[in-house]
mmCIF file of C-alpha atoms in Angstrom:
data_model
loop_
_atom_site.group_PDB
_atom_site.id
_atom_site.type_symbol
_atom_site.label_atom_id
_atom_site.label_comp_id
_atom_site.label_asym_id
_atom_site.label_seq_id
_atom_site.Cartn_x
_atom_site.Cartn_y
_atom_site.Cartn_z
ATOM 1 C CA UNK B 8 0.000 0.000 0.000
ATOM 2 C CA UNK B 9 1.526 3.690 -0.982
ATOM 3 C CA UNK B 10 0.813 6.681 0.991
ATOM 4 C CA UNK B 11 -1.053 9.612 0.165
ATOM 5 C CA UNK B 12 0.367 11.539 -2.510
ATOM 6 C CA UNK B 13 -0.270 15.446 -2.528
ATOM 7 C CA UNK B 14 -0.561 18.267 -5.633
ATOM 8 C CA UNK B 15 -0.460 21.908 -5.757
ATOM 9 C CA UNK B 16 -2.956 23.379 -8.451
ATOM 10 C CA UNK B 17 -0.702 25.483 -10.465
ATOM 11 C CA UNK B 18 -3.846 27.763 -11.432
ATOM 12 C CA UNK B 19 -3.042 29.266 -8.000
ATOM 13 C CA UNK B 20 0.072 30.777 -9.080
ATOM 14 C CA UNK B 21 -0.062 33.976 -10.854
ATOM 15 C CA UNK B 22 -3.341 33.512 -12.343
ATOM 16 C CA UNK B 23 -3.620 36.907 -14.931
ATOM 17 C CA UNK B 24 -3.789 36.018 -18.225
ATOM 18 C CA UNK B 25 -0.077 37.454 -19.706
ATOM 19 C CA UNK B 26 1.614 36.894 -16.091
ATOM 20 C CA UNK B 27 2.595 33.027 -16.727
ATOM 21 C CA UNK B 28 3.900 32.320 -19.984
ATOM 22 C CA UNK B 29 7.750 31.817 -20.293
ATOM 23 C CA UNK B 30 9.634 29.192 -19.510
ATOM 24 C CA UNK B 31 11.635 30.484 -16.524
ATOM 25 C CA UNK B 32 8.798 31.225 -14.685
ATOM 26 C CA UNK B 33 6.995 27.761 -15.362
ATOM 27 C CA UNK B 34 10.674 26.608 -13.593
ATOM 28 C CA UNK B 35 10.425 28.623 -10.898
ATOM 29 C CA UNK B 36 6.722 27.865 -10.057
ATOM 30 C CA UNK B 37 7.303 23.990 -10.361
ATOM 31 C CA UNK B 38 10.494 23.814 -8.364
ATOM 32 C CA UNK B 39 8.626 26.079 -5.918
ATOM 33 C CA UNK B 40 6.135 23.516 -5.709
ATOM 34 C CA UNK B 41 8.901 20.926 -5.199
ATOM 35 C CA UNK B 42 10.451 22.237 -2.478
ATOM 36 C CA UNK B 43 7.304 22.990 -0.752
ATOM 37 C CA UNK B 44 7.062 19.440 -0.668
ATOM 38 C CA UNK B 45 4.578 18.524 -3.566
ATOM 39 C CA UNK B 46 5.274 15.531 -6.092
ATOM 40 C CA UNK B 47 2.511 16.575 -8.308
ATOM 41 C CA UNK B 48 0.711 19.306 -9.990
ATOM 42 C CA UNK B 49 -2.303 20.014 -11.142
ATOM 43 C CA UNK B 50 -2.103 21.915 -14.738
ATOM 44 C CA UNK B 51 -5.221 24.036 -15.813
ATOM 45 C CA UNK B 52 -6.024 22.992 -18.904
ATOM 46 C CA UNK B 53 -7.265 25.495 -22.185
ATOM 47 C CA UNK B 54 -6.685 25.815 -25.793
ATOM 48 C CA UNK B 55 -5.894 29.991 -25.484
ATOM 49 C CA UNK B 56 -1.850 30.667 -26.222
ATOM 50 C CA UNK B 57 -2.143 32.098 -22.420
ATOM 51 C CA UNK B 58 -2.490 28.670 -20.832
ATOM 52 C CA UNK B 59 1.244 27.572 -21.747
ATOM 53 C CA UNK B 60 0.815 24.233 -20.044
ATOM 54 C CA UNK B 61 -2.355 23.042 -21.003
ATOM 55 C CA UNK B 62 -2.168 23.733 -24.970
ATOM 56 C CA UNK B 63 -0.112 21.495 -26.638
ATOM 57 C CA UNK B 64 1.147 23.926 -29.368
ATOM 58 C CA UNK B 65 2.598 26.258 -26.805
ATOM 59 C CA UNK B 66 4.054 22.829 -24.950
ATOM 60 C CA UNK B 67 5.605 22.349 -28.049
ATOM 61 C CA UNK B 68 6.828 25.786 -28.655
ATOM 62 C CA UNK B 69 8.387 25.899 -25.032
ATOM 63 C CA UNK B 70 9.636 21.763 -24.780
ATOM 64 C CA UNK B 71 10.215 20.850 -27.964
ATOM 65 C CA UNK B 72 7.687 17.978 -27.085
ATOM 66 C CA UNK B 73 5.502 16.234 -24.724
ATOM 67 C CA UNK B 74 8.740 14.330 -23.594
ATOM 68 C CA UNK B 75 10.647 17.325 -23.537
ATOM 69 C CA UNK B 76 7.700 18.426 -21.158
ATOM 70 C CA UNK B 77 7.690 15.458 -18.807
ATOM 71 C CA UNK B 78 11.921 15.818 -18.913
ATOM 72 C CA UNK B 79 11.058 19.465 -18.068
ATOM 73 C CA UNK B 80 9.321 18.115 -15.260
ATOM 74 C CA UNK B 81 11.691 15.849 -13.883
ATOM 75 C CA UNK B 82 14.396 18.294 -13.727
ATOM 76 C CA UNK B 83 11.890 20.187 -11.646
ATOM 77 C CA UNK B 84 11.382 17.199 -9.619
ATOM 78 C CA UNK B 85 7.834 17.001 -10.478
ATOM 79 C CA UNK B 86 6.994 13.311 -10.922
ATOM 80 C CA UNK B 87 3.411 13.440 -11.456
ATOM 81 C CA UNK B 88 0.744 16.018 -13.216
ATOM 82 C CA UNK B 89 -3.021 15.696 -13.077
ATOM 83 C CA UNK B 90 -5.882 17.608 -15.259
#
């Protein structure tokens, strides 16, 4: 049997529309999340070019890929994402 497993809703962090969109500040928020001791996140999801991690053209534009995402991730030490 695991233990419970926690996630921080990333909607939470800097939630205007232009305020979250480059790739350094996706870092910062994950490995914020990280060190505040969450293993997960919870990504907002949308099709608009201002929701950078829940369209998959602008996760494309900033990764490369979806595994240059979940890599992304990892170096963050983000090991799992829901939504």
């Amino acid at each position: 049997m695991t233990g419970i497993r926690w996630g921080y809703a990333i909607n939470q962090w800097k939630p205007q529309f232009d305020d979250f969109v480059r790739r350094e500040q996706h870092e910062r928020a994950l490995k914020t999340i990280s060190v505040a001791g969450f293993e997960g996140v919870e990504l907002s999801a949308g099709t608009g070019r201002w929701e950078p991690l829940g369209n998959p053209q602008q996760l494309a534009a900033n990764f490369g890929s979806l595994a240059g995402f979940r890599d992304f991730l990892v170096s963050c030490a983000i090991g799992a994402v829901s939504s």
